[in-house]
mmCIF file of C-alpha atoms in Angstrom:
data_model
loop_
_atom_site.group_PDB
_atom_site.id
_atom_site.type_symbol
_atom_site.label_atom_id
_atom_site.label_comp_id
_atom_site.label_asym_id
_atom_site.label_seq_id
_atom_site.Cartn_x
_atom_site.Cartn_y
_atom_site.Cartn_z
ATOM 1 C CA MET A 1 88.159 95.388 81.822
ATOM 2 C CA ASP A 2 91.420 97.023 82.773
ATOM 3 C CA TRP A 3 93.079 94.718 85.321
ATOM 4 C CA LYS A 4 95.415 97.086 87.171
ATOM 5 C CA PHE A 5 96.595 95.488 90.386
ATOM 6 C CA GLN A 6 98.665 97.535 92.813
ATOM 7 C CA ASN A 7 101.219 96.638 95.444
ATOM 8 C CA ILE A 8 100.171 97.310 99.022
ATOM 9 C CA HIS A 9 101.808 100.242 100.842
ATOM 10 C CA SER A 10 101.252 101.513 104.367
ATOM 11 C CA LYS A 11 99.582 104.660 103.031
ATOM 12 C CA ASP A 12 96.926 102.472 101.380
ATOM 13 C CA ILE A 13 95.245 102.025 104.756
ATOM 14 C CA THR A 14 93.159 105.146 104.131
ATOM 15 C CA LYS A 15 91.649 103.809 100.908
ATOM 16 C CA LEU A 16 91.456 100.104 101.835
ATOM 17 C CA LYS A 17 90.273 100.262 105.457
ATOM 18 C CA PRO A 18 86.613 101.093 104.601
ATOM 19 C CA PHE A 19 86.375 97.970 102.399
ATOM 20 C CA PHE A 20 87.274 95.666 105.299
ATOM 21 C CA ALA A 21 84.114 96.844 107.121
ATOM 22 C CA LEU A 22 81.651 96.159 104.289
ATOM 23 C CA ARG A 23 80.689 92.728 105.648
ATOM 24 C CA SER A 24 81.493 90.449 108.524
ATOM 25 C CA ASN A 25 84.630 88.357 108.023
ATOM 26 C CA LYS A 26 86.168 86.346 110.818
ATOM 27 C CA THR A 27 89.313 85.217 109.018
ATOM 28 C CA CYS A 28 92.769 86.382 109.962
ATOM 29 C CA ASP A 29 92.989 88.547 106.845
ATOM 30 C CA SER A 30 89.964 90.663 107.750
ATOM 31 C CA VAL A 31 92.004 93.720 108.750
ATOM 32 C CA PHE A 32 94.439 95.919 106.871
ATOM 33 C CA LEU A 33 97.353 95.247 109.239
ATOM 34 C CA ASP A 34 97.369 91.501 108.575
ATOM 35 C CA THR A 35 97.249 92.083 104.829
ATOM 36 C CA TYR A 36 100.067 94.601 105.066
ATOM 37 C CA LEU A 37 102.262 92.365 107.249
ATOM 38 C CA TRP A 38 102.022 89.444 104.817
ATOM 39 C CA LYS A 39 102.169 91.460 101.591
ATOM 40 C CA ASP A 40 105.762 90.527 100.758
ATOM 41 C CA THR A 41 105.451 86.846 101.675
ATOM 42 C CA TYR A 42 102.393 86.405 99.465
ATOM 43 C CA LYS A 43 103.199 89.061 96.854
ATOM 44 C CA ALA A 44 99.754 90.524 97.660
ATOM 45 C CA GLU A 45 98.259 93.020 95.256
ATOM 46 C CA TYR A 46 94.832 94.608 95.083
ATOM 47 C CA MET A 47 92.494 96.271 92.662
ATOM 48 C CA ILE A 48 89.599 98.551 93.628
ATOM 49 C CA CYS A 49 86.555 97.969 91.424
ATOM 50 C CA ASN A 50 83.936 100.677 90.918
ATOM 51 C CA GLN A 51 84.666 102.054 94.390
ATOM 52 C CA GLU A 52 82.608 99.170 95.805
ATOM 53 C CA ALA A 53 84.964 96.201 96.050
ATOM 54 C CA VAL A 54 88.575 95.071 96.365
ATOM 55 C CA ILE A 55 89.807 92.084 94.400
ATOM 56 C CA TRP A 56 93.025 90.393 95.525
ATOM 57 C CA ARG A 57 95.824 88.709 93.623
ATOM 58 C CA VAL A 58 98.404 86.868 95.686
ATOM 59 C CA LYS A 59 101.192 84.500 94.766
ATOM 60 C CA HIS A 60 102.333 81.633 96.970
ATOM 61 C CA ASN A 61 104.810 78.917 96.013
ATOM 62 C CA GLY A 62 104.818 80.301 92.487
ATOM 63 C CA GLU A 63 101.048 79.985 92.020
ATOM 64 C CA TYR A 64 98.486 82.757 91.786
ATOM 65 C CA MET A 65 95.463 82.660 94.067
ATOM 66 C CA SER A 66 93.023 85.115 95.524
ATOM 67 C CA CYS A 67 91.043 85.849 98.666
ATOM 68 C CA VAL A 68 87.388 86.655 99.109
ATOM 69 C CA PRO A 69 86.676 90.085 97.606
ATOM 70 C CA LEU A 70 86.064 92.903 100.050
ATOM 71 C CA CYS A 71 82.523 94.058 99.296
ATOM 72 C CA THR A 72 79.005 93.943 100.649
ATOM 73 C CA GLU A 73 77.390 90.517 100.773
ATOM 74 C CA ASP A 74 74.915 91.388 98.011
ATOM 75 C CA LYS A 75 77.860 92.134 95.649
ATOM 76 C CA LEU A 76 79.924 89.100 96.655
ATOM 77 C CA ASN A 77 78.703 86.820 93.872
ATOM 78 C CA HIS A 78 79.409 89.458 91.221
ATOM 79 C CA TYR A 79 82.974 90.093 92.385
ATOM 80 C CA PHE A 80 83.628 86.384 92.873
ATOM 81 C CA LYS A 81 82.650 85.822 89.225
ATOM 82 C CA LEU A 82 84.759 88.789 88.138
ATOM 83 C CA THR A 83 87.774 87.346 89.960
ATOM 84 C CA GLU A 84 87.105 83.968 88.366
ATOM 85 C CA LYS A 85 86.934 85.627 84.939
ATOM 86 C CA TYR A 86 90.331 87.258 85.518
ATOM 87 C CA PHE A 87 91.921 83.946 86.496
ATOM 88 C CA HIS A 88 90.412 82.062 83.537
ATOM 89 C CA GLU A 89 90.775 84.668 80.799
ATOM 90 C CA VAL A 90 93.898 86.606 81.786
ATOM 91 C CA LEU A 91 96.022 84.179 83.795
ATOM 92 C CA ASN A 92 94.660 81.025 82.101
ATOM 93 C CA LYS A 93 94.473 79.412 85.542
ATOM 94 C CA LYS A 94 91.766 77.931 87.666
ATOM 95 C CA LEU A 95 90.683 80.188 90.491
ATOM 96 C CA VAL A 96 91.981 79.234 93.912
ATOM 97 C CA PHE A 97 90.705 81.136 96.933
ATOM 98 C CA ASN A 98 92.523 81.004 100.249
ATOM 99 C CA LEU A 99 91.215 82.052 103.675
ATOM 100 C CA VAL A 100 87.522 81.770 102.845
ATOM 101 C CA ASP A 101 85.173 82.447 105.737
ATOM 102 C CA GLU A 102 82.036 80.373 106.309
ATOM 103 C CA ASP A 103 79.717 83.370 105.807
ATOM 104 C CA SER A 104 81.176 83.846 102.318
ATOM 105 C CA LEU A 105 80.629 80.209 101.460
ATOM 106 C CA ARG A 106 76.996 80.453 102.542
ATOM 107 C CA ALA A 107 76.478 83.661 100.545
ATOM 108 C CA LEU A 108 78.159 82.344 97.399
ATOM 109 C CA LYS A 109 76.173 79.067 97.346
ATOM 110 C CA LEU A 110 78.846 77.405 95.232
ATOM 111 C CA ASP A 111 77.869 74.327 93.265
ATOM 112 C CA PRO A 112 79.863 71.406 94.765
ATOM 113 C CA ASN A 113 79.900 69.771 91.315
ATOM 114 C CA LYS A 114 81.781 72.745 89.919
ATOM 115 C CA TYR A 115 83.877 73.903 92.894
ATOM 116 C CA ALA A 116 86.053 71.936 95.298
ATOM 117 C CA ILE A 117 85.902 73.255 98.850
ATOM 118 C CA GLU A 118 88.607 71.990 101.144
ATOM 119 C CA GLU A 119 89.033 72.765 104.816
ATOM 120 C CA LEU A 120 92.658 73.031 105.848
ATOM 121 C CA GLU A 121 92.717 71.280 109.188
ATOM 122 C CA ASP A 122 96.161 72.588 110.129
ATOM 123 C CA ALA A 123 94.824 76.153 109.820
ATOM 124 C CA ALA A 124 91.660 75.638 111.880
ATOM 125 C CA ASP A 125 93.233 76.972 115.053
ATOM 126 C CA TYR A 126 94.769 80.026 113.401
ATOM 127 C CA VAL A 127 93.649 83.212 115.133
#
């Protein structure tokens, strides 16, 4: 796999906007504008996969992490595993997701013996 992540630019709205509508997501990062506004703070980059999903790579406090892929719910597990593969095999890091919505957690059906899921109480009121 060719892992070519790109920086986010304002002109990218035309190619990224359709991906935000592929499934319901009630987190603050579920629109292009929010992603664009925070791109420099979180060194946000994206990669479009097979014209059906967007995988994110962000960096905060010197550590790489990701966000839930933008794709249809039926493809979510595949692109979650692909993101995990990138973190393990390319970055040699464990995968950390930030801003995960409850619908994604239900769809992914993550094994609690393999994955730690932590609610950030200080972010619960973030709109």
